[in-house]
XYZ file of C-alpha atoms in Angstrom:
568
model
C 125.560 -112.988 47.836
C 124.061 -111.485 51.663
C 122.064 -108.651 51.767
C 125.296 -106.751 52.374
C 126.862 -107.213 48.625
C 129.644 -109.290 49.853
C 130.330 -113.195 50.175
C 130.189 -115.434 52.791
C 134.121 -115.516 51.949
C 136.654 -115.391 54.266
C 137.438 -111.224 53.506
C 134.778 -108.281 53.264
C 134.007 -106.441 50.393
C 136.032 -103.063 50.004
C 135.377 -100.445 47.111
C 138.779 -100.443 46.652
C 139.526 -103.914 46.335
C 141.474 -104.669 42.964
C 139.020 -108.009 42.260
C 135.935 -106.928 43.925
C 136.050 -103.235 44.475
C 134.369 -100.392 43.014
C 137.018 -99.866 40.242
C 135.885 -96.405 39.565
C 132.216 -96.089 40.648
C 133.144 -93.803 43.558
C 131.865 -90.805 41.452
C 128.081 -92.879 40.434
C 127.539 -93.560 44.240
C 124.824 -91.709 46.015
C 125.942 -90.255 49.362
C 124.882 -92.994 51.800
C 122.401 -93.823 54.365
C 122.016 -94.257 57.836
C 120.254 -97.583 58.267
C 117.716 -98.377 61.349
C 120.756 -100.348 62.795
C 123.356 -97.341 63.051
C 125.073 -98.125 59.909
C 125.165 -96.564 56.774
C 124.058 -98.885 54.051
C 126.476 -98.681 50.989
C 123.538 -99.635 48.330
C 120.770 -96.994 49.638
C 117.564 -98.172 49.457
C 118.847 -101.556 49.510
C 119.812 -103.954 46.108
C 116.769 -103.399 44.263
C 114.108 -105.866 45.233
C 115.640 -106.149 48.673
C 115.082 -103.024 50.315
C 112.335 -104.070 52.263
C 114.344 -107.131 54.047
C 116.339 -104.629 56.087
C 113.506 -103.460 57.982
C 113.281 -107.481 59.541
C 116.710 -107.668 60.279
C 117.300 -108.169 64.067
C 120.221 -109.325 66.529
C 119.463 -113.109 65.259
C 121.604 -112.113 61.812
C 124.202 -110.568 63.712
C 124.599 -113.816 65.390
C 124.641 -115.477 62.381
C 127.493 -113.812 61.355
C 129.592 -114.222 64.232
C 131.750 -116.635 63.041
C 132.807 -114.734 60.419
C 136.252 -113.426 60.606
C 135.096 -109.717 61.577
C 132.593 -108.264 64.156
C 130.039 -105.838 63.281
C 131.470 -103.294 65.519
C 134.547 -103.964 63.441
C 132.708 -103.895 59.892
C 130.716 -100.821 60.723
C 134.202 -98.973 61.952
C 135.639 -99.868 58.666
C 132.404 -98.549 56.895
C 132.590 -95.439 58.701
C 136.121 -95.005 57.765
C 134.907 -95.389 53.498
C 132.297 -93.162 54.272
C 134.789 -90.470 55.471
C 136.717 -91.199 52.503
C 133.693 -91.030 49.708
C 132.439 -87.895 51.470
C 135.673 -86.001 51.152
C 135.882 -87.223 47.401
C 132.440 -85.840 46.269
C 132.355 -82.488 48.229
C 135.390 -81.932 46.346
C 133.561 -83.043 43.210
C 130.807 -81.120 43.957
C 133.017 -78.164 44.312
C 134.483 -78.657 40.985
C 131.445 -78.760 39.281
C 129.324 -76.231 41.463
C 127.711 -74.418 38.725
C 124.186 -73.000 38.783
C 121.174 -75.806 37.722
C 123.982 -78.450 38.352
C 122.746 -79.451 42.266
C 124.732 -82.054 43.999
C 124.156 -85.236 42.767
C 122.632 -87.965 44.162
C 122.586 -91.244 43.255
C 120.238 -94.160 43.554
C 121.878 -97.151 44.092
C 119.082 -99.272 42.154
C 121.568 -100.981 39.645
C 118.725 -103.068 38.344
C 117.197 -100.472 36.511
C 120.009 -98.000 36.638
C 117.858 -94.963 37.432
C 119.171 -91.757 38.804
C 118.124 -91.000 42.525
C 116.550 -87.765 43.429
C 116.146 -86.352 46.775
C 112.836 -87.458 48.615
C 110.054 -85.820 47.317
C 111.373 -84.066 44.306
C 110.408 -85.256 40.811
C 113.058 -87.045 38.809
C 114.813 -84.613 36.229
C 114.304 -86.107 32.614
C 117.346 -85.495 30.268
C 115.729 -86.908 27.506
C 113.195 -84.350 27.528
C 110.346 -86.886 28.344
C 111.104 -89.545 25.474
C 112.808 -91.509 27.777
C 114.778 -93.881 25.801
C 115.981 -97.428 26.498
C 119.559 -97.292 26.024
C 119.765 -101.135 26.744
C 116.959 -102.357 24.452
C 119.309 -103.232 21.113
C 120.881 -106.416 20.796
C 124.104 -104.299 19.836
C 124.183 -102.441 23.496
C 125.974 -103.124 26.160
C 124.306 -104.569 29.237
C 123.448 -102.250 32.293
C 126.019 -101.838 34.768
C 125.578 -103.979 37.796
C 126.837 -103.127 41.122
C 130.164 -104.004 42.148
C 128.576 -106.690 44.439
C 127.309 -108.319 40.862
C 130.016 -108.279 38.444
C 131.963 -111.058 37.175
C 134.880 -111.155 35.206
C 133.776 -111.256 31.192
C 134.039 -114.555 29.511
C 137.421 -114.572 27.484
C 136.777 -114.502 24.007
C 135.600 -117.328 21.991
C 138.215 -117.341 18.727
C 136.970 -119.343 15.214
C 139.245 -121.679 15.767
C 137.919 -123.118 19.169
C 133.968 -122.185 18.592
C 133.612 -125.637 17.780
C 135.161 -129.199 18.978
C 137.115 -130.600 15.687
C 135.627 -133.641 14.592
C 136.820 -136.834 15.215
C 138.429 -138.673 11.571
C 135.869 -141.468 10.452
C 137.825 -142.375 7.582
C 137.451 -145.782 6.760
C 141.426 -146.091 6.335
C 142.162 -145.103 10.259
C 139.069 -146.534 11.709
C 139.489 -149.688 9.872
C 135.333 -149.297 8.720
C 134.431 -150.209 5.762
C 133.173 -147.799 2.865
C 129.918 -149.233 1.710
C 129.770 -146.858 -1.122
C 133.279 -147.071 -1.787
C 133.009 -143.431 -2.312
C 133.857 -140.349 0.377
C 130.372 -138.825 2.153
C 129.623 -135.688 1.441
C 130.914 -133.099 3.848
C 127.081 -131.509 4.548
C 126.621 -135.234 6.129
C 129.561 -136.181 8.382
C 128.240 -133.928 11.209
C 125.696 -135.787 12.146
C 127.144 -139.226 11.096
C 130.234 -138.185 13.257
C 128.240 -137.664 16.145
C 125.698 -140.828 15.289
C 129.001 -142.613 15.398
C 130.055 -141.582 18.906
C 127.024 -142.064 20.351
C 127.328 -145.604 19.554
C 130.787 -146.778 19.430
C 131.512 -149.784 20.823
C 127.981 -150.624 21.781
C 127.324 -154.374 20.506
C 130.717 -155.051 20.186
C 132.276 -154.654 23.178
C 135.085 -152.152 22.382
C 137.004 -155.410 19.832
C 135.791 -153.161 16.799
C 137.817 -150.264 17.358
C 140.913 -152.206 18.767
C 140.914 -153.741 15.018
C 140.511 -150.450 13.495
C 143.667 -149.214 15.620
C 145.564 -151.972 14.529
C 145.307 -152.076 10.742
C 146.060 -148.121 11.036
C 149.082 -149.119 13.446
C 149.991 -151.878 10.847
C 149.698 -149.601 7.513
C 151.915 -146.705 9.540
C 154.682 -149.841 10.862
C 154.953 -150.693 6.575
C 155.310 -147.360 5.647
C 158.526 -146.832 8.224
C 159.796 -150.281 7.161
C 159.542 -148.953 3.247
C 161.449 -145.428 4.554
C 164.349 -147.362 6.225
C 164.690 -149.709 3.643
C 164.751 -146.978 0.695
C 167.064 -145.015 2.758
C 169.045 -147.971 3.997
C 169.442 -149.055 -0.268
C 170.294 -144.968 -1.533
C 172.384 -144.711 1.012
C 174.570 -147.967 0.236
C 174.713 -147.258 -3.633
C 176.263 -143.708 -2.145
C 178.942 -145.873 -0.656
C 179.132 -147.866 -3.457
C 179.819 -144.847 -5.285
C 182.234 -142.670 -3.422
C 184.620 -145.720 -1.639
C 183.594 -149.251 -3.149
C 185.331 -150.457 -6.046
C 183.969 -149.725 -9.383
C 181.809 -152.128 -11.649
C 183.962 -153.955 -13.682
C 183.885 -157.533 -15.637
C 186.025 -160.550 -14.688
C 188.449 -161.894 -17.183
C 190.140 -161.346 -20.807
C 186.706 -161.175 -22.481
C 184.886 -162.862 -25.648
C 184.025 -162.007 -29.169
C 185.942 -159.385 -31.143
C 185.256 -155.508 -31.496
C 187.167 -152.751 -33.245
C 187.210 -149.257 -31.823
C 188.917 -146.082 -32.564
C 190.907 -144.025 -30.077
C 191.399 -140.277 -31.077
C 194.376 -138.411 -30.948
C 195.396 -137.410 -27.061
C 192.793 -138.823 -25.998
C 192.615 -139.115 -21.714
C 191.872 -142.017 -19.522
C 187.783 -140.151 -18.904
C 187.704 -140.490 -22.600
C 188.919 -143.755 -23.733
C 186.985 -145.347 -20.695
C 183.819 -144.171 -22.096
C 184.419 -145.454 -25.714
C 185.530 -148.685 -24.355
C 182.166 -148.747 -22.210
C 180.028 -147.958 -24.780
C 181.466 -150.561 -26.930
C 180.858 -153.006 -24.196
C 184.509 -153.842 -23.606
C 184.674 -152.574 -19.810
C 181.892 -152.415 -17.799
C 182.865 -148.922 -15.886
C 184.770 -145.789 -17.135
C 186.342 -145.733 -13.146
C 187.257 -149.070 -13.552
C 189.446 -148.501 -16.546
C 190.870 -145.539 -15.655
C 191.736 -147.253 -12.014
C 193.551 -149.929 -14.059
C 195.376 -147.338 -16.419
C 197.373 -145.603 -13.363
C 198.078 -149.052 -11.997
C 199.541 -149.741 -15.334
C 203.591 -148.324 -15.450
C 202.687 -147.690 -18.727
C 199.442 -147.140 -18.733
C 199.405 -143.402 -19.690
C 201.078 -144.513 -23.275
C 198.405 -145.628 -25.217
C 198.150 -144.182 -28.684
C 195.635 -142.890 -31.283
C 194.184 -145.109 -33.635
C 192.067 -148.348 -34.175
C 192.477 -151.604 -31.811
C 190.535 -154.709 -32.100
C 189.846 -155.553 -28.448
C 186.828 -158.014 -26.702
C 183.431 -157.364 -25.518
C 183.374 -157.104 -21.283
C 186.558 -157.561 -20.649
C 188.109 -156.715 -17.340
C 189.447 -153.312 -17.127
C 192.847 -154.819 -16.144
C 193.280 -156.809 -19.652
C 191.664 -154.187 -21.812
C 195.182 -151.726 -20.742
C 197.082 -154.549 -21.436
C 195.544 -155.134 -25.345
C 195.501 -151.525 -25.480
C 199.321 -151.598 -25.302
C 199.943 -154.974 -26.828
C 200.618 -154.284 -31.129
C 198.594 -157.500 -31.463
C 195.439 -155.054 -30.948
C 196.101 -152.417 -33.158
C 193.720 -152.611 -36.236
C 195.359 -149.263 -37.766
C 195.403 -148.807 -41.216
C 199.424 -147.799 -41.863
C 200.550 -146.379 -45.039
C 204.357 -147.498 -45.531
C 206.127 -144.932 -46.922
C 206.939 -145.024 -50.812
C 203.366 -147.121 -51.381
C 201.720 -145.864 -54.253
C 198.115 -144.727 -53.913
C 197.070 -147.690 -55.944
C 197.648 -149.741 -52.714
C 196.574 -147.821 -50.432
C 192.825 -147.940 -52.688
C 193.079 -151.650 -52.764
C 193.338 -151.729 -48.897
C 190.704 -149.391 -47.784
C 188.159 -151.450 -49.526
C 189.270 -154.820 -47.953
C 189.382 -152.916 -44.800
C 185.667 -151.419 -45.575
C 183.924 -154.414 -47.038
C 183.682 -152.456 -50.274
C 183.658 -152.991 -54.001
C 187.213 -153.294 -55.288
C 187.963 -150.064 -56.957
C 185.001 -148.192 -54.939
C 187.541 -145.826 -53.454
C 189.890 -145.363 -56.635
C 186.627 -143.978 -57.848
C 185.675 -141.913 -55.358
C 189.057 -140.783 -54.746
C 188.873 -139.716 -58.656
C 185.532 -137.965 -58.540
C 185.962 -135.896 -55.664
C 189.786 -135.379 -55.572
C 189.149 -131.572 -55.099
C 186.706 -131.860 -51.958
C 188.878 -133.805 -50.107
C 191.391 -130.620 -49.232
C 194.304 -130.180 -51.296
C 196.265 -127.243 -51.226
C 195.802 -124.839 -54.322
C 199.005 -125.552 -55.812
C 198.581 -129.157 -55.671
C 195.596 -129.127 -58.269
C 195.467 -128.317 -62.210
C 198.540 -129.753 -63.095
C 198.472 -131.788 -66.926
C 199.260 -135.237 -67.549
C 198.965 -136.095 -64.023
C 197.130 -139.935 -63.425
C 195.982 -139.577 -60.050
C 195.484 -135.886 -58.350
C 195.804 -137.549 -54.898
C 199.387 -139.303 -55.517
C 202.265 -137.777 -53.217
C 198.972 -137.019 -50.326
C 198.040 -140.051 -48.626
C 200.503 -139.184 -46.219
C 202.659 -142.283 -44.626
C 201.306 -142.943 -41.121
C 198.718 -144.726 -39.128
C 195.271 -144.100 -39.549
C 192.080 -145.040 -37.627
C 190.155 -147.188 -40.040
C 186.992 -149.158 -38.882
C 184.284 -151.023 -40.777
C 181.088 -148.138 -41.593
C 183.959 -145.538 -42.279
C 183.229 -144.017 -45.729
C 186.038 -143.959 -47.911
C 186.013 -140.142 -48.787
C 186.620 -139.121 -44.708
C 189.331 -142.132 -44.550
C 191.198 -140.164 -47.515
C 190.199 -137.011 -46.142
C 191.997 -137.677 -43.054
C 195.123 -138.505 -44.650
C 195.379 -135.358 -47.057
C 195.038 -133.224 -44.164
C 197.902 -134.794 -42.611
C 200.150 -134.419 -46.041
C 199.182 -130.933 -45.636
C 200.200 -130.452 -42.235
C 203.368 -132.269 -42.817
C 204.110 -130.081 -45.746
C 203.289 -126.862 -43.899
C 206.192 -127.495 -41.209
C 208.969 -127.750 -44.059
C 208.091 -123.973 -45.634
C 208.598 -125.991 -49.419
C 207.368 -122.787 -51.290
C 210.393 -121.066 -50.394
C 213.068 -123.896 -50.632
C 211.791 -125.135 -53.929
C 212.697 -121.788 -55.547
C 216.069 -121.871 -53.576
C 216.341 -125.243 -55.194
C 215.367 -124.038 -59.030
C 212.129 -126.020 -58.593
C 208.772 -124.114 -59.738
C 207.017 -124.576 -56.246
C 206.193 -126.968 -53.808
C 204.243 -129.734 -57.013
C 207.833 -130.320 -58.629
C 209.612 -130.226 -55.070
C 206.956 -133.193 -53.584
C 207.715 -135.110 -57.079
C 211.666 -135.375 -56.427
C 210.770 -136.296 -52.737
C 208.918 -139.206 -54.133
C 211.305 -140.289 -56.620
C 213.885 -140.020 -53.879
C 211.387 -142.346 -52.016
C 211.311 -144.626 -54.451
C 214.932 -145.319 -55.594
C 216.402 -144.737 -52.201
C 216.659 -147.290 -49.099
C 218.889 -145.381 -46.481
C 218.947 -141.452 -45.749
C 222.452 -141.846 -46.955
C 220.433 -142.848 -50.464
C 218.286 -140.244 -49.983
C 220.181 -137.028 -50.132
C 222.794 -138.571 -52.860
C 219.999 -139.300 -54.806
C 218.440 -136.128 -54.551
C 221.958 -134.410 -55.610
C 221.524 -137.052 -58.674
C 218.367 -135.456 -59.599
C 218.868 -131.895 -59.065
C 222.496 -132.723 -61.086
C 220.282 -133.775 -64.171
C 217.322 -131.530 -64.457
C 220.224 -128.581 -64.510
C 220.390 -127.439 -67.888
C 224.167 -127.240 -67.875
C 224.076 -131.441 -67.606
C 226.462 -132.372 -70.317
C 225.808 -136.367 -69.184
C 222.311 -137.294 -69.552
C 220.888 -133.669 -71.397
C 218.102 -133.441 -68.419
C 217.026 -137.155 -68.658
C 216.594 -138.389 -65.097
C 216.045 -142.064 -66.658
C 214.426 -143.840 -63.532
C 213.322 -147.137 -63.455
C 210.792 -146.277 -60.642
C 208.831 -143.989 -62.981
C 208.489 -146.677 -65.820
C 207.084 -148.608 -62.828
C 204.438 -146.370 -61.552
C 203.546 -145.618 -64.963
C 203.124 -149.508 -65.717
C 201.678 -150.629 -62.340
C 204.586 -152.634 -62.028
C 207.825 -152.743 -59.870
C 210.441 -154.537 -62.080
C 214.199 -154.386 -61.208
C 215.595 -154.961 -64.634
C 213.541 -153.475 -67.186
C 214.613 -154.168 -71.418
C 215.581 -151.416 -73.345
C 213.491 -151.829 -76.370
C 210.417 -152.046 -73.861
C 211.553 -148.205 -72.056
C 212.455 -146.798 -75.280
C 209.614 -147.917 -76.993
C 207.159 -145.764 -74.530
C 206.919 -142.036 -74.999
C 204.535 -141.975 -71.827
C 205.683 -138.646 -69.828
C 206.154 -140.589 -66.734
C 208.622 -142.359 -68.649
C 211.530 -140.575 -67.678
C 214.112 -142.717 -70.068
C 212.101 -140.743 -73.314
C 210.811 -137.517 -71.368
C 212.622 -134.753 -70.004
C 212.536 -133.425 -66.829
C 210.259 -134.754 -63.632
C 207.702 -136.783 -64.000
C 204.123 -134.713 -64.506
C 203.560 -135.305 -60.689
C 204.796 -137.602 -57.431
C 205.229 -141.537 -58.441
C 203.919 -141.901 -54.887
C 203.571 -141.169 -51.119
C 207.183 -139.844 -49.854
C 207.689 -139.660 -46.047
C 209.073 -137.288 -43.696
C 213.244 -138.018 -43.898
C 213.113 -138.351 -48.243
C 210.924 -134.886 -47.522
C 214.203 -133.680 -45.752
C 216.628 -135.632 -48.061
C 215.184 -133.919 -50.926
C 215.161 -130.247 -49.090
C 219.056 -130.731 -48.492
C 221.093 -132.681 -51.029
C 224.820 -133.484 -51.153
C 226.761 -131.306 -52.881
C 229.614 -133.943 -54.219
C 228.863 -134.004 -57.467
C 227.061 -137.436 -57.796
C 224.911 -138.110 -61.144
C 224.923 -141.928 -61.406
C 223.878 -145.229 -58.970
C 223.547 -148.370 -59.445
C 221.778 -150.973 -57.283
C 224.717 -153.365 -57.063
C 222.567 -156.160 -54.932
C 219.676 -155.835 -57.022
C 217.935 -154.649 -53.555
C 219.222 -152.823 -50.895
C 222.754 -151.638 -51.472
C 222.696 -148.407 -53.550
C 226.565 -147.562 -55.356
C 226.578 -143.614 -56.617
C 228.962 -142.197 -59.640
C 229.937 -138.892 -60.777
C 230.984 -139.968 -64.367
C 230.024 -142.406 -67.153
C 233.079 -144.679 -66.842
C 232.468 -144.704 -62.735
C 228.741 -146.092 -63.779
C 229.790 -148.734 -66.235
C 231.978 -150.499 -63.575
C 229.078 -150.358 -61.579
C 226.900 -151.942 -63.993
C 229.593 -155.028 -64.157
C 229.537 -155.166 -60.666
C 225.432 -155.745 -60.731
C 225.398 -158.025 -63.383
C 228.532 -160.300 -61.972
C 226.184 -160.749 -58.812
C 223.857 -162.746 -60.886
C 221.802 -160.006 -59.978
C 220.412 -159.832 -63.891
């Protein structure tokens, strides 16, 4: 700065300049002075310690000056022209404020100690009332004011953040340094080894040791991408895999042997995911896509198939359609319940007579309707409810849900036919006695044609007006079931010998209960009879061809004609 409060800049100072002017102190300046040089000085007395220098000023500074961009004639116009300007501006003030004690004011222009000027010879006034106070002796003041000459723009702020340089990362796994603690340092003490460290990088080792360092970070960062890309690369191929590559499945027609049971309307979804988790297929899609290839894919039934461990989906459809793979367990109609005992335990691996047994004990857990229980004289509560059809029957089945499953299907059977109301309709005592003529029907019957003839036969006897036979239905097939046998020609002395109530030659009546399982058309047969008047047959073959009669006479030529077959 020049003795003149401005810079040796290529523009003067102005008090109204927006970066270096007064920017409000018009009102704190003291009305200026006429120097010894014709110009008012703007400061006074001078800048504080530098009053004194004007009084050596002589033409040598204005030479100096002469190659600045303005004259002195053409500074001290434009100083006259401010000093116009700051005189209007406080007689106007002064004006304002003219009140009595309140002279005009005066200002010193000593910024360095900031004290108010007085006129010449006058003692300052003290506001303070003589305790003069330092107003810019606490650390928490602001600084004195300095003249306009003096200020400076204020540093910008310093924020947390950038009051101090962050430290450079000496981690041993970026700058490739080895931990000889093998242990992190403190945090008190990486200050000052952080800054130990940067004072002597690469000093003895000309730079190599930190081009390693770089690398093994560069290296560990390349292995980590490579890892990304290649886990990315292998999800997103199993994605592809799963939404349009073909599905998992095993080549060829398979090995071994395996049972498994397919429930009733069951789906492809379903009977892919047996098959899978009895290792015949090696993917649910992969069945199911070999099912709708399959025209008849879509038929496969309930029940049990024996079938090979990873076969391809292709030849497990095929098996699955094929009756060479069906492992059922089928009940033919008529069999007594006798056989069917006999067959679950081969089919099992049980004990023979393990399920007669159970089968006995438990007869009235195993859901029969009421009217199906209580009833006297009968041998085996079950007979007339193992119901004639396929069942699903695999090895580590018990033999009391096998039976289970087959008296719920009597009973559903039974239910569509409404047999409490037709057996009354048909003189029967409810649906017991109408289920026993169905099986006796069953059981001397081989076409439907038999069946409803011979279910006219029966209902002809059992009426009490039956003048032929006096209620005697005299069945072989009852002799049978109550023997355990199944004789054609049975002797006379042996029947009449026998007063067994299943032995319908000596008893009256039906039979105490069914003589075995009847199916669904002697069911019918025995719900609609002929009405022709039939009361005899005769099994002319010995086997399969059934002759009826409606009198004695018609029945002894029938007899002739059986035993000139060579029948007997």
């Amino acid at each position: 700065m020049t003795e003149y409060g401005r810079s040796p800049g290529s523009e003067p100072w102005h008090p109204t300049d927006p970066l270096y002017g007064d920017q409000g102190w018009e009102g704190q300046q003291q009305y200026p002075q006429q120097t010894q040089y014709g110009h008012q000085d703007p400061y006074g007395q001078g800048h504080g310690g530098h009053g004194g220098q004007e009084q050596g000023y002589d033409a040598r500074y204005q030479q100096s000056q002469a190659p600045q961009q303005y004259s002195e004639q053409q500074y001290n116009d434009q100083r006259y022209v401010d000093q116009q300007y700051a005189d209007q501006t406080h007689a106007a003030q002064a004006q304002e404020y003219d009140t009595p004690g309140y002279p005009a004011q005066q200002y010193d222009a000593n910024w360095e100690t900031g004290q108010a000027a007085m006129p010449y010879g006058t003692a300052p006034a003290d506001p303070y009332g003589g305790q003069n106070p330092d107003l810019y002796g606490t650390p928490e003041a602001y600084p004195p004011p300095q003249p306009p000459g003096r200020r400076q723009e204020p540093p910008e702020p310093v924020t947390d953040w950038e009051a101090e340089e962050p430290e450079e990362e000496r981690h041993p796994f970026f700058t490739g340094e080895d931990d000889p603690d093998g242990d992190e340092e403190p945090a008190g003490n990486r200050s000052s080894r952080a800054g130990r460290d940067r004072r002597s990088k690469g000093k003895g080792r000309g730079g190599k040791g930190r081009k390693s360092k770089n690398g093994v970070a560069c290296l560990v960062v390349a292995l980590v991408l490579v890892g990304g890309v290649g886990g990315i690369g292998y999800f997103g191929y199993q994605f592809w895999q799963g939404q349009f590559g073909a599905a998992p499945d095993y080549v060829g027609d398979g090995s071994g042997s395996v049972q498994v049971e397919i429930p009733k309307a069951a789906g492809g979804y379903e009977i892919g995911n047996i098959l899978k988790k009895a290792g015949v297929v090696k993917s649910v899609d992969a069945f199911v896509s070999a099912q709708q290839k399959n025209p008849k894919g879509l038929s496969i039934q309930a029940g049990v198939y024996t079938l090979k461990k990873e076969m391809s989906a292709e030849s497990a459809v095929s098996l699955l359609l094929s009756p060479a793979s069906q492992a059922n367990f089928v009940i033919p109609e008529g069999k007594r319940n006798s056989w069917v005992y006999d067959q679950l335990d081969k089919r099992l691996d049980l004990e023979a007579g393990t399920t007669k047994d159970i089968a006995k004990a438990k007869a009235d857990d195993l859901g029969l309707p009421d009217w199906a229980k209580n009833h006297a004289n009968v041998k085996d509560p079950l007979e007339g409810f193992l119901f004639p059809a396929s069942y699903p029957v695999a090895k580590g089945n018990k033999p009391e849900d096998v039976l289970r499953k087959m008296v719920a299907r009597a009973n559903q059977e039974y239910g569509k036919l409404d047999l409490e109301t037709k057996s009354r309709e048909l003189g029967l005592k409810g649906p017991w006695e109408l289920v026993t003529v169905a099986s006796l029907v069953q059981a001397e019957g081989k076409t439907h044609d038999d069946f409803t003839k011979m279910a006219e036969v029966i209902y002809n006897r059992l009426s009490p007006e039956n003048k032929e036979t006096y209620q005697l239905l005299q069945f072989d097939s009852s002799y049978n079931y109550l023997m355990g046998q199944s004789k054609i020609k049975i002797g006379r002395d042996e029947i009449n010998s026998n007063p067994d109530p299943y032995n319908t030659y000596k008893r009256p009546g039906l039979t105490p209960g069914p003589i075995g399982n009847p199916g669904a058309e002697a069911l019918v047969a025995a719900l609609n009879p002929t009405k022709a008047g039939w009361m005899y047959f005769v099994a002319t073959d010995g086997m399969s061809k059934t002759e009826f009669a409606k009198t004695l006479a018609e029945h002894d030529k029938l007899v002739e004609k059986f035993n000139a077959s060579g029948s007997s």
